[in-house]
Amino acid sequence: MTTVRITVNGRPVEADVPPQTLLVDLIRGPLELTGTHQGCDTAQCGACTVLVDGEAVKSCSVLALQVQGRAVTTVEGLARGDALHPLQEAFMACHGLQCGFCTPGMLMSACALLKREPSPSREQIVDALEGNLCRCTGYVNIVASVEQAAQALAAKGERA
Ligand code: FES
Ligand code: FES
């Protein structure tokens, strides 16, 4: 067993796991943060996307040990107190989800985009979500959701 110490959603956590443990399995297992979904386990679907130091990472494609000492944000960390994150609000308002399986990963990839590019073009949004697959929506409303969230953040003078 190896001890992994990371910050998750602003909280320092520590877990003893086998060294081959994937980050997604640490998050969904010992940390009990099941908002991060696990679809393919082969780095294709994007459902497991989280932020590591603000960058979108497919958590099935890295070992927990590889993020030792770093800051991880999962979908549970998006809300601001009792208020949903503007991305979450926009996905609801623009019907950016149907079954919701892809949604946590979509939100985290979109969040990483808005952190580095607060006012993205439609092309940049499509590029940023390229690694996130959705079987339900046809993507149009997802892109519209990210556009609306960017506008809402700009109107409030906030960053993602
Ligand atoms: S479960 Fe990680 S990309 Fe599909
Ligand atoms: S909303 Fe069902 S997979 Fe995207």
Short mmCIF file of C-alpha atoms and ligand atoms in Angstrom, two decimals:
data_model
loop_
_atom_site.label_atom_id
_atom_site.label_comp_id
_atom_site.label_asym_id
_atom_site.label_seq_id
_atom_site.Cartn_x
_atom_site.Cartn_y
_atom_site.Cartn_z
CA MET A 1 0.00 0.00 0.00
CA THR A 2 1.08 3.57 -0.62
CA THR A 3 -0.15 6.73 1.03
CA VAL A 4 -1.57 9.32 -1.34
CA ARG A 5 -1.95 12.83 0.01
CA ILE A 6 -3.81 15.30 -2.16
CA THR A 7 -6.20 18.19 -1.84
CA VAL A 8 -9.66 17.39 -3.12
CA ASN A 9 -12.20 20.17 -3.53
CA GLY A 10 -10.12 22.32 -1.18
CA ARG A 11 -9.85 19.66 1.53
CA PRO A 12 -6.60 17.79 2.31
CA VAL A 13 -7.17 14.05 2.09
CA GLU A 14 -5.01 11.02 2.65
CA ALA A 15 -5.63 7.42 1.60
CA ASP A 16 -3.66 4.19 1.66
CA VAL A 17 -4.09 2.48 -1.70
CA PRO A 18 -2.24 -0.10 -3.82
CA PRO A 19 0.32 1.76 -5.97
CA GLN A 20 -1.46 0.78 -9.20
CA THR A 21 -4.70 2.50 -8.13
CA LEU A 22 -6.15 4.80 -10.78
CA LEU A 23 -7.15 8.30 -9.74
CA VAL A 24 -10.77 7.58 -10.71
CA ASP A 25 -10.82 4.57 -8.40
CA LEU A 26 -9.42 6.62 -5.52
CA ILE A 27 -12.03 9.31 -6.10
CA ARG A 28 -15.01 6.99 -6.44
CA GLY A 29 -13.77 4.44 -3.89
CA PRO A 30 -12.07 5.59 -0.69
CA LEU A 31 -13.06 9.23 -1.23
CA GLU A 32 -16.70 8.31 -2.03
CA LEU A 33 -17.06 11.08 -4.62
CA THR A 34 -19.22 9.22 -7.09
CA GLY A 35 -20.18 12.30 -9.10
CA THR A 36 -17.13 11.50 -11.22
CA HIS A 37 -18.37 8.86 -13.65
CA GLN A 38 -16.49 5.93 -15.09
CA GLY A 39 -17.45 4.96 -18.62
CA CYS A 40 -14.77 3.35 -20.73
CA ASP A 41 -11.67 3.17 -18.50
CA THR A 42 -9.63 3.60 -21.69
CA ALA A 43 -9.36 7.41 -21.83
CA GLN A 44 -11.92 7.73 -24.59
CA CYS A 45 -15.27 8.86 -23.16
CA GLY A 46 -14.24 11.71 -20.82
CA ALA A 47 -16.89 10.89 -18.20
CA CYS A 48 -14.15 10.63 -15.55
CA THR A 49 -12.67 14.09 -16.22
CA VAL A 50 -11.54 16.07 -13.17
CA LEU A 51 -9.31 19.08 -12.73
CA VAL A 52 -5.74 18.62 -11.53
CA ASP A 53 -4.27 22.00 -10.65
CA GLY A 54 -6.94 23.53 -12.89
CA GLU A 55 -6.23 21.36 -15.95
CA ALA A 56 -8.73 18.80 -17.27
CA VAL A 57 -7.45 15.26 -16.75
CA LYS A 58 -9.15 11.96 -17.50
CA SER A 59 -8.88 10.35 -14.10
CA CYS A 60 -8.93 6.82 -15.56
CA SER A 61 -5.70 7.59 -17.38
CA VAL A 62 -3.51 8.54 -14.41
CA LEU A 63 -2.47 6.80 -11.24
CA ALA A 64 -3.51 8.31 -7.95
CA LEU A 65 0.19 8.46 -7.06
CA GLN A 66 0.87 10.66 -10.08
CA VAL A 67 -1.15 13.49 -8.53
CA GLN A 68 0.58 13.23 -5.16
CA GLY A 69 0.57 16.66 -3.48
CA ARG A 70 -1.63 18.28 -6.13
CA ALA A 71 -5.06 19.89 -6.07
CA VAL A 72 -7.90 17.87 -7.56
CA THR A 73 -11.36 19.28 -8.25
CA THR A 74 -14.27 16.97 -8.93
CA VAL A 75 -17.79 17.89 -9.99
CA GLU A 76 -18.74 17.98 -6.30
CA GLY A 77 -16.34 20.90 -5.93
CA LEU A 78 -17.94 23.10 -8.59
CA ALA A 79 -20.82 24.56 -6.58
CA ARG A 80 -20.11 27.69 -4.59
CA GLY A 81 -21.66 27.02 -1.22
CA ASP A 82 -25.35 26.51 -1.83
CA ALA A 83 -25.17 28.10 -5.28
CA LEU A 84 -24.59 26.03 -8.37
CA HIS A 85 -21.62 26.96 -10.54
CA PRO A 86 -22.63 29.09 -13.55
CA LEU A 87 -21.77 26.14 -15.78
CA GLN A 88 -24.19 23.94 -13.87
CA GLU A 89 -26.87 26.63 -14.08
CA ALA A 90 -26.29 27.00 -17.82
CA PHE A 91 -26.43 23.24 -18.48
CA MET A 92 -29.82 23.21 -16.74
CA ALA A 93 -31.12 26.31 -18.51
CA CYS A 94 -29.92 25.27 -22.00
CA HIS A 95 -30.84 21.58 -21.69
CA GLY A 96 -27.19 20.58 -21.96
CA LEU A 97 -27.90 17.13 -20.61
CA GLN A 98 -30.32 14.27 -20.98
CA CYS A 99 -29.28 11.08 -19.14
CA GLY A 100 -26.51 13.01 -17.39
CA PHE A 101 -23.85 10.31 -17.58
CA CYS A 102 -21.41 12.47 -19.53
CA THR A 103 -22.30 15.65 -17.65
CA PRO A 104 -19.71 15.64 -14.83
CA GLY A 105 -16.92 15.22 -17.37
CA MET A 106 -18.42 17.83 -19.70
CA LEU A 107 -18.66 20.30 -16.83
CA MET A 108 -15.06 19.75 -15.76
CA SER A 109 -13.66 20.03 -19.29
CA ALA A 110 -15.72 23.18 -19.82
CA CYS A 111 -14.53 24.57 -16.50
CA ALA A 112 -10.88 24.02 -17.46
CA LEU A 113 -11.55 25.83 -20.75
CA LEU A 114 -13.20 28.83 -19.07
CA LYS A 115 -10.33 29.07 -16.58
CA ARG A 116 -7.80 29.48 -19.38
CA GLU A 117 -10.09 31.22 -21.87
CA PRO A 118 -12.96 33.15 -20.24
CA SER A 119 -14.45 34.19 -23.58
CA PRO A 120 -14.05 31.18 -25.88
CA SER A 121 -15.20 30.99 -29.48
CA ARG A 122 -17.59 28.22 -30.49
CA GLU A 123 -14.65 26.49 -32.15
CA GLN A 124 -12.62 26.62 -28.94
CA ILE A 125 -15.53 25.12 -27.00
CA VAL A 126 -15.89 22.29 -29.50
CA ASP A 127 -12.14 21.66 -29.36
CA ALA A 128 -12.14 21.65 -25.55
CA LEU A 129 -14.96 19.09 -25.44
CA GLU A 130 -13.48 16.89 -28.14
CA GLY A 131 -12.48 14.23 -25.61
CA ASN A 132 -15.92 14.07 -23.99
CA LEU A 133 -18.49 11.80 -25.61
CA CYS A 134 -22.25 12.22 -25.24
CA ARG A 135 -24.68 9.60 -26.51
CA CYS A 136 -27.80 11.68 -25.95
CA THR A 137 -27.72 15.35 -26.73
CA GLY A 138 -26.09 15.83 -30.12
CA TYR A 139 -23.75 18.35 -28.43
CA VAL A 140 -25.52 21.49 -29.70
CA ASN A 141 -27.05 22.34 -26.34
CA ILE A 142 -23.84 21.50 -24.52
CA VAL A 143 -21.93 24.04 -26.59
CA ALA A 144 -24.73 26.57 -26.03
CA SER A 145 -24.50 25.89 -22.27
CA VAL A 146 -20.81 26.69 -22.20
CA GLU A 147 -21.40 29.87 -24.20
CA GLN A 148 -24.11 30.94 -21.76
CA ALA A 149 -21.91 30.17 -18.74
CA ALA A 150 -19.08 32.25 -20.20
CA GLN A 151 -21.48 35.15 -20.69
CA ALA A 152 -22.88 34.79 -17.17
CA LEU A 153 -19.41 34.77 -15.65
CA ALA A 154 -18.38 37.80 -17.68
CA ALA A 155 -21.53 39.68 -16.66
CA LYS A 156 -20.69 39.04 -12.99
CA GLY A 157 -17.00 39.82 -13.46
CA GLU A 158 -16.13 36.33 -12.15
CA ARG A 159 -13.73 33.65 -13.31
CA ALA A 160 -14.55 29.95 -13.63
S1 FES B 1 -13.77 6.46 -17.99
FE1 FES B 1 -12.08 7.77 -18.28
S2 FES B 1 -12.24 8.46 -20.31
FE2 FES B 1 -13.86 7.02 -20.11
S1 FES B 2 -26.48 13.33 -21.57
FE1 FES B 2 -26.48 11.16 -21.83
S2 FES B 2 -24.43 10.72 -22.42
FE2 FES B 2 -24.53 12.87 -22.43
#
